[in-house]
XYZ file of C-alpha atoms in Angstrom:
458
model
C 9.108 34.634 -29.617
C 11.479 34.632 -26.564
C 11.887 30.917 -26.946
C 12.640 31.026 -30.897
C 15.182 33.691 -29.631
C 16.969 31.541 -27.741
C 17.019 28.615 -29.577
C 18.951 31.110 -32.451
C 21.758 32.291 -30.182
C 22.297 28.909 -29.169
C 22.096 27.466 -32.846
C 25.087 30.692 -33.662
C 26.987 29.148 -30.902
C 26.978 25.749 -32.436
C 27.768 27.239 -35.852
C 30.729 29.032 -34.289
C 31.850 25.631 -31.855
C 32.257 23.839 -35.175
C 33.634 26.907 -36.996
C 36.577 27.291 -34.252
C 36.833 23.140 -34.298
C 37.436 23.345 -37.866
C 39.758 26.869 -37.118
C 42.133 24.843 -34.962
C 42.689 21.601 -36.475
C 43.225 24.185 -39.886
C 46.056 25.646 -38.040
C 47.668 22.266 -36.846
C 48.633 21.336 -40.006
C 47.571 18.599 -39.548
C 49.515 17.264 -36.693
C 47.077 17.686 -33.310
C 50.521 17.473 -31.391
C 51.334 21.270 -32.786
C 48.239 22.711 -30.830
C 48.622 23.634 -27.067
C 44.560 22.518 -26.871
C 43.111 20.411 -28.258
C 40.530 21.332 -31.378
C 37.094 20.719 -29.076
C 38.077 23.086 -26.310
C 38.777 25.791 -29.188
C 35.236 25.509 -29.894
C 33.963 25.183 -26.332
C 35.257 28.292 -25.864
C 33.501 29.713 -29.003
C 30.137 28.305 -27.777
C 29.962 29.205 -24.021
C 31.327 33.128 -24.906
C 28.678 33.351 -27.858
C 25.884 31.880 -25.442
C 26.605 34.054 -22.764
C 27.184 37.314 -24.288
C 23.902 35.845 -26.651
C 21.569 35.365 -23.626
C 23.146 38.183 -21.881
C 22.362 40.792 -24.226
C 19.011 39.091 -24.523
C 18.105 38.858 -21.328
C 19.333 42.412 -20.659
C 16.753 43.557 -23.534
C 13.403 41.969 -22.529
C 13.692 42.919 -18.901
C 15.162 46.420 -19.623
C 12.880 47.472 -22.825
C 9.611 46.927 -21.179
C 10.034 49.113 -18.084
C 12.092 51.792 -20.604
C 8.210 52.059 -22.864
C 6.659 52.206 -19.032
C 8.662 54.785 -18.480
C 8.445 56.998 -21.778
C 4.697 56.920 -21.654
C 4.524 57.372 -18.413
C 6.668 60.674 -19.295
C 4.240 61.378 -21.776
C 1.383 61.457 -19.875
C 2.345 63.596 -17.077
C 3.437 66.405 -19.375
C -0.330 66.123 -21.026
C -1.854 65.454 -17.934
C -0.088 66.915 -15.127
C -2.581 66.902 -11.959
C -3.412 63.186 -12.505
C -3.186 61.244 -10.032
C -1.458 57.506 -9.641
C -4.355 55.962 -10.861
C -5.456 57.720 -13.518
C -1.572 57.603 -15.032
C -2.548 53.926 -14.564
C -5.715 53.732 -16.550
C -4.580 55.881 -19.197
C -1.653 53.492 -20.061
C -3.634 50.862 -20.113
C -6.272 52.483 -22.431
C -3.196 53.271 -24.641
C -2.014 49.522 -24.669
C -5.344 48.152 -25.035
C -5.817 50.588 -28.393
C -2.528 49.772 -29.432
C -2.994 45.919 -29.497
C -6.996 46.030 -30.666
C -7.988 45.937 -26.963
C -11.597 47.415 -25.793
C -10.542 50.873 -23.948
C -12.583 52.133 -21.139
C -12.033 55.181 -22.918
C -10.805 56.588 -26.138
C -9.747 60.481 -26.449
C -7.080 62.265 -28.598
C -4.702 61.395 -25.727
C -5.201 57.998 -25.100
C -4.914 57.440 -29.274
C -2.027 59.432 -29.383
C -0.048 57.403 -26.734
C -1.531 54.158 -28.395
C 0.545 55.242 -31.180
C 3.851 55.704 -29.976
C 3.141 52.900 -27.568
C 2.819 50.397 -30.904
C 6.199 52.487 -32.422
C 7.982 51.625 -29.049
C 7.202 48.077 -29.261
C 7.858 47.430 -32.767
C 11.608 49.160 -31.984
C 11.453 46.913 -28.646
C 10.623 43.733 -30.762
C 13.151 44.616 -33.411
C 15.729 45.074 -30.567
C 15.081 41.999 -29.168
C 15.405 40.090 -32.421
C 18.605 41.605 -33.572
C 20.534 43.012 -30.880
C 21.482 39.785 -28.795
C 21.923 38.088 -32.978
C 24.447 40.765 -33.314
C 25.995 40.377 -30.382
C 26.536 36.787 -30.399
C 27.922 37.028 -34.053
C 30.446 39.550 -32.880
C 31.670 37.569 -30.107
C 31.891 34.522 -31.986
C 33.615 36.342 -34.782
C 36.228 37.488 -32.552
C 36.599 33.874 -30.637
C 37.011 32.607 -33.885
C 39.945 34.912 -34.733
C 41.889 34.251 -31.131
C 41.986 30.570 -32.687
C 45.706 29.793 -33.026
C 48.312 26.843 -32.434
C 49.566 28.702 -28.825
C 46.204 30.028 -27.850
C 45.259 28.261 -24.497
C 41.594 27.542 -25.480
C 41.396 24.445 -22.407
C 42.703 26.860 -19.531
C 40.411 29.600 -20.539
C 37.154 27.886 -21.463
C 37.758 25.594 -17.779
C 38.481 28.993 -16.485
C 34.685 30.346 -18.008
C 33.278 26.803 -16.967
C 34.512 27.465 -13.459
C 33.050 31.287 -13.832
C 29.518 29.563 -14.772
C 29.384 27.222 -11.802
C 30.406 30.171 -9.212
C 27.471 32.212 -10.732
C 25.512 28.874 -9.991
C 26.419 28.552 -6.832
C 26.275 32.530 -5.512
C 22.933 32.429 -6.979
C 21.596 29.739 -4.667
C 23.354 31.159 -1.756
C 21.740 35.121 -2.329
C 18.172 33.070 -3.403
C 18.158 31.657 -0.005
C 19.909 34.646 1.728
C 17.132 36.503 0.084
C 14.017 34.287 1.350
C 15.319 34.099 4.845
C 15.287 37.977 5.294
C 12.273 38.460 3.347
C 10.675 36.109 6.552
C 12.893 38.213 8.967
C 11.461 41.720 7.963
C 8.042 40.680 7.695
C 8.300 39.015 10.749
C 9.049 42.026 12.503
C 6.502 44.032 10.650
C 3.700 41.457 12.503
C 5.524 41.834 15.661
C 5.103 45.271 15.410
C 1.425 45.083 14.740
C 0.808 43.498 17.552
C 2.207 45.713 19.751
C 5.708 43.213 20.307
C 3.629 40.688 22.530
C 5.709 37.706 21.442
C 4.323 35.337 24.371
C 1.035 35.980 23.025
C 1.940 34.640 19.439
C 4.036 31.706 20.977
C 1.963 30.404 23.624
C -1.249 31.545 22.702
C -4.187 29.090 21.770
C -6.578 31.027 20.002
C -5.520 31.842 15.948
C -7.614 33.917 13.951
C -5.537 37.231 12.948
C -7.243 38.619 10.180
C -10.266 38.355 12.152
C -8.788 41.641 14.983
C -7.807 43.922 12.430
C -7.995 47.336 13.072
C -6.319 50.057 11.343
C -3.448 47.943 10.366
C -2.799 46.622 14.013
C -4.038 42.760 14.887
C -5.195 41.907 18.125
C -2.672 40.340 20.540
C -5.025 37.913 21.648
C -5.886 36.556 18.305
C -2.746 35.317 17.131
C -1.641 32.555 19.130
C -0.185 30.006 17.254
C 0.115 26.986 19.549
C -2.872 24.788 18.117
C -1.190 25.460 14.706
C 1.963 23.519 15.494
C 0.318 21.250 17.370
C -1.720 20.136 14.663
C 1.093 20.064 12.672
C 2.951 17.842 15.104
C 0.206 15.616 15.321
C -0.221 14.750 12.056
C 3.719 14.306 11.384
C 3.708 11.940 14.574
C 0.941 9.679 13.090
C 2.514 9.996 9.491
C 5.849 8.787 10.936
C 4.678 6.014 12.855
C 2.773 4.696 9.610
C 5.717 5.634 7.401
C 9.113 4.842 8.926
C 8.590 1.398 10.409
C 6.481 0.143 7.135
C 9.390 1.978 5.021
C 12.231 0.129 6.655
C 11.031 -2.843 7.076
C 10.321 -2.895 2.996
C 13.899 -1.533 2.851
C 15.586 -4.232 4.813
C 13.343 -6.966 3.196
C 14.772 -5.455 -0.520
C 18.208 -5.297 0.266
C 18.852 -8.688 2.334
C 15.931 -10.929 2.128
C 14.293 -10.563 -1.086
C 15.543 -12.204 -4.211
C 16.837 -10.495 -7.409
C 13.772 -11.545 -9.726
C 11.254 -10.138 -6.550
C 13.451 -6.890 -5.973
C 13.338 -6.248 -9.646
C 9.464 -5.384 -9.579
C 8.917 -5.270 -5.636
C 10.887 -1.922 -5.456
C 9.482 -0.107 -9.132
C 5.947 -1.227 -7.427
C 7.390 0.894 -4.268
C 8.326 3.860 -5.583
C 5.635 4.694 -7.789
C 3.777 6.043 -4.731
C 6.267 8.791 -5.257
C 4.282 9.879 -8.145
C 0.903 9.593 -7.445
C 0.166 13.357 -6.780
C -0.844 14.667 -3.490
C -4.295 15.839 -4.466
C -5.219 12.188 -5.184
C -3.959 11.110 -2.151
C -6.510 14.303 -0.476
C -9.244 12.428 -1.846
C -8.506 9.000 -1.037
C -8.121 10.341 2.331
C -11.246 12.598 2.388
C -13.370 9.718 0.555
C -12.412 6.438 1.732
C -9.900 6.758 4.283
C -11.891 9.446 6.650
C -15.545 7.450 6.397
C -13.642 4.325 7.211
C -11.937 5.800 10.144
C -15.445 7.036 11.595
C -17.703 4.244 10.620
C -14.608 2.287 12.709
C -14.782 4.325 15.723
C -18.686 4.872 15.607
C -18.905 0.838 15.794
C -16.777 1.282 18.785
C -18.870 3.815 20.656
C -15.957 6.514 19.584
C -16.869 10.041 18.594
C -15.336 10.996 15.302
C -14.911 13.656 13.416
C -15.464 13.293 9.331
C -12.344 15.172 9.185
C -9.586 13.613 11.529
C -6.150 13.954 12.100
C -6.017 10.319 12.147
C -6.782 9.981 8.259
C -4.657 13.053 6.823
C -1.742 11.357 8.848
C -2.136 7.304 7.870
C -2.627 8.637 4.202
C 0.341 11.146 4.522
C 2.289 8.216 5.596
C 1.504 6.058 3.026
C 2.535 9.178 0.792
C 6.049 8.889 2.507
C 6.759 5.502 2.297
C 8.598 5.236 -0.757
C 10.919 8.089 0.375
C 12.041 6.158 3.309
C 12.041 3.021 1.889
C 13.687 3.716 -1.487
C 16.750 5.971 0.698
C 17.011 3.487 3.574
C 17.004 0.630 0.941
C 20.218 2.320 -0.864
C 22.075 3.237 2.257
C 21.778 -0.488 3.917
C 22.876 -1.894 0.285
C 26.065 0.597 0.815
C 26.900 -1.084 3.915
C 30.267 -2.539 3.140
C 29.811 -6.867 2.803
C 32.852 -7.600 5.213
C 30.557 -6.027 7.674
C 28.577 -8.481 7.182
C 30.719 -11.383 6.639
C 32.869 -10.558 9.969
C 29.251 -10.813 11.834
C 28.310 -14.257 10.138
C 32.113 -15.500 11.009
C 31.585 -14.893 14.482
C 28.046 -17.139 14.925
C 25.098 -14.182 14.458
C 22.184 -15.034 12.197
C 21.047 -12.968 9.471
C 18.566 -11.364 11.941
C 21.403 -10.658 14.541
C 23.504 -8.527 11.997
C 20.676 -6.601 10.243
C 20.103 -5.291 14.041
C 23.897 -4.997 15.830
C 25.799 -4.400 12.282
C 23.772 -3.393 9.113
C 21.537 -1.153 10.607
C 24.018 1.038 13.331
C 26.475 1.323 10.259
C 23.755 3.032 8.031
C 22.047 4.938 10.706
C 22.949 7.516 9.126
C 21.358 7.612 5.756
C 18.870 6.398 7.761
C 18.393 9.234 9.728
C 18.176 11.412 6.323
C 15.832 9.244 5.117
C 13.339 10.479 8.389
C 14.544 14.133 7.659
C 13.429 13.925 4.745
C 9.729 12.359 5.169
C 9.475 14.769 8.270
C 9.883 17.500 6.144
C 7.736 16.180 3.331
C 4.831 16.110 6.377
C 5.476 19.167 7.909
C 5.448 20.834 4.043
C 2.098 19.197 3.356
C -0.936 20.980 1.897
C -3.156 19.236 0.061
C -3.856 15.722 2.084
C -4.443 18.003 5.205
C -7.055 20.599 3.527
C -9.458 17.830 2.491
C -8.749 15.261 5.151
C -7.785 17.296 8.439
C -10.070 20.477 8.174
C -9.343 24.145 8.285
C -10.234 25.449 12.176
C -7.313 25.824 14.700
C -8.468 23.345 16.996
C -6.271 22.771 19.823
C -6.125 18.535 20.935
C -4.184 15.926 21.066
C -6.921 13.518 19.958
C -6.507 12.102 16.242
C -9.931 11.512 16.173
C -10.575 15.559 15.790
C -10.206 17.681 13.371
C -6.977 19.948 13.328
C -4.992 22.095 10.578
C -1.359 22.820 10.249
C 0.761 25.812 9.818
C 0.914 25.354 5.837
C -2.634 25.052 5.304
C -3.069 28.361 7.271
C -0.543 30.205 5.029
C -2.334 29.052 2.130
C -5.641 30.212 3.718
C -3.700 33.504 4.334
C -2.207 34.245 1.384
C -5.275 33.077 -1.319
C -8.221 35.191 0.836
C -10.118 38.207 0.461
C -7.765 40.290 2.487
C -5.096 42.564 1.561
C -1.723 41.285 0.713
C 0.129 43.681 3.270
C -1.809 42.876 5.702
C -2.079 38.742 5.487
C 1.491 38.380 4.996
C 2.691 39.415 8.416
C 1.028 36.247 10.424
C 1.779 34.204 7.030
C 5.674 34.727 7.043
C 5.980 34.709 10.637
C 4.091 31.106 10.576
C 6.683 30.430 7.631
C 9.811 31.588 9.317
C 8.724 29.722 12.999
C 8.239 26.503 10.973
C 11.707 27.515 9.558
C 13.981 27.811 13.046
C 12.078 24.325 13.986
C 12.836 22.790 11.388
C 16.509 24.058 11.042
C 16.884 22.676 15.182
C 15.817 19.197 13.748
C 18.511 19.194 10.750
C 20.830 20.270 13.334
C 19.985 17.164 15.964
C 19.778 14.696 12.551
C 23.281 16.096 12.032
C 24.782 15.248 15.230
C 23.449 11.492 15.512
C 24.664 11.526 11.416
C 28.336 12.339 12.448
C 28.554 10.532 15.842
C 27.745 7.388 14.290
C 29.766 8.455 10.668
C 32.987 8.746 13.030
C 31.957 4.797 14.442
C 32.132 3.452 10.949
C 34.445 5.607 8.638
């Protein structure tokens, strides 16, 4: 229904872009030279006003009506039932909605029926609402757009003016979303802070994690929260990722963009990048199937004790998972390297070899450097591979033989068990907004080497 909805206020503001089209070149007189814009900005400014003020009113209906029945029934049943308590206002809603819509009630009384029925007369008035109220609305405001059409109007200037309007929005939207996220991370790291009594050097340099485990009337145990064989896990496993990913990914990038003929680039780099879409749970499985057994059977034949779930394997796979991000950025940047780079480098006696390493390469170290951001952050923001190829226990070691886990896959574990919300989300968003301030120190370093070497070769 919503979707039919919208698909009607934006089929009115097509109707009424053509209508003011039509409108303006009317008015010319034939002679486009008479107008002040020309005929298609008249009806861009037709369509954006009728879908905004469409949607708007739309939008404005379906979040607004439901909460406005909530609250009339809720009304209702506290003057029939007046020492009930939060739950039972609960239930007998839901009763009503469940008789309402042909539902199986837990209960059925002359109350519950009788708020079933102006529950289904409050939804027929919110469904009719939605249905004609943002119609209306969009008809009115394309009715009046379509009157403002004249040979002085300035339709350009005002619908650029809307357009720039629109983008702001766009823009101040991201900015509050992320404003937003980072002090939702903020106050519930505080809140776990405060649970544990403000012992801060416990959290950061302690070795032992399992916080849900010290719970006792809403306060964690100190000692149970130290988070250090969390990020080093999570290290670990980027560390071996990295060294499979970035050396394999630019080599294949310098190989594409200098080296390798048209006709082999053609299906060399499509081959590449469709690694990119192979989803992550299939790459779990590969890992936890044939990558892990291989990497024990190995070290057994060795006389090496390892685990069946290793660091070792969640990080080669992960890698493999990262090479076509490295590869297909660093492949781009090096092809944007300008060719009298080049050329200057072959005119004074280097090989090919000699200015991939002293020219090429220092002149798009910087896209370069993005590229890494941006398969570090791909590891560190891994899940799935690390679940079914790493294991789940905070085990503190620095051998990739063991098994580890990483701060992700304990924020999953947090958030998706048996405990309550409230109380998992304090070591969950801490973990989330400590992975956060690392991670922002790191795109602060990248950005340094980025511009140092920018300011060599703008």
């Amino acid at each position: 229904m919503p979707g039919l909805i919208i698909l009607a206020i934006l089929a009115i503001a097509a109707v009424f872009f053509s209508l003011s089209r039509a409108r303006a070149l009317n008015v010319s007189g034939g002679q486009l030279s008479n107008l002040h814009s020309r005929p298609f900005y008249h009806g861009l400014y037709s369509l954006l006003w009728v879908a905004i003020i469409g949607l708007g009113v739309f939008l404005t209906v379906l979040f607004l009506g439901s909460n406005l029945i909530n609250m009339l029934l809720l009304g209702e049943a506290r003057e029939a039932f007046p020492d009930g308590s939060t739950i039972e206002y609960q239930l007998l809603m839901n009763d009503a909605r469940a008789i309402a819509s042909g539902g199986i009630p837990s209960r059925v009384d002359t109350l519950r029926e009788a708020l079933a029925g102006k529950y289904a007369t409050l939804e027929n008035i919110y469904a009719m609402s939605l249905l004609i109220l943002p119609a209306a609305a969009a008809l009115l405001t394309g009715a009046v757009t379509l009157r403002q059409v004249d040979v002085n109007w300035r339709a350009r200037n005002r619908a650029e003016r809307v357009i720039r309007f629109i983008l702001l929005g766009a823009a101040v939207i991201a900015v509050l979303t992320t404003i937003g996220i980072v002090l939702s991370l903020i106050f519930e790291t505080l809140n776990f802070f405060n649970n544990i009594g403000w012992r801060v050097d416990k959290y950061l340099f302690g070795t032992r994690w399992s916080p849900l485990s010290g719970v006792h009337d809403g306060s964690m145990d100190a000692d149970k929260v130290g988070a250090i064989p969390l990020f080093a896990g999570t290290f670990l496993i980027t560390i071996i990722a990295m060294l499979v990913a970035v050396p394999v990914g630019l080599f294949a990038a310098i190989y594409l963009s200098d080296y390798a003929s048209p006709k082999v680039r053609a299906w060399a780099k499509p081959m590449l990048e469709i690694l990119a879409g192979v989803p992550t749970v299939v790459y779990g499985f590969f890992a936890a199937i044939t990558v892990a057994p291989f990497i024990r059977r190995t070290g057994e034949s060795l006389g090496l004790s390892v685990a069946s779930e290793s660091a070792l394997a969640a990080g080669v796979v992960m890698g493999i998972m990262i090479i076509p991000f490295i590869s297909s950025l660093s492949d781009d940047v090096i092809n944007a390297v300008p060719q009298s780079l080049r050329d200057g480098s072959y005119g004074l006696g280097a090989t090919k070899a000699e200015t991939i390493r002293q020219v090429v390469l220092p002149a798009a170290l910087p896209g370069i450097v993005s590229a890494v951001l941006l398969g570090i952050s791909r590891a560190v923001g891994e899940t799935m591979i690390v679940v079914m190829a790493a294991g789940q226990g905070a085990n503190l070691t620095l051998n990739p033989l063991e098994a580890v886990t990483t701060v992700t896959v304990q924020i999953v574990m947090l958030i998706t068990g048996d405990t309550e919300a409230s109380t998992a989300a304090g070591p969950a968003f801490t973990l989330g907004f400590t992975l956060f301030c690392i991670t922002l120190v790191l795109n602060v370093i990248a950005l340094r080497v980025v511009r140092k070497y920018r300011e060599l070769y703008d």
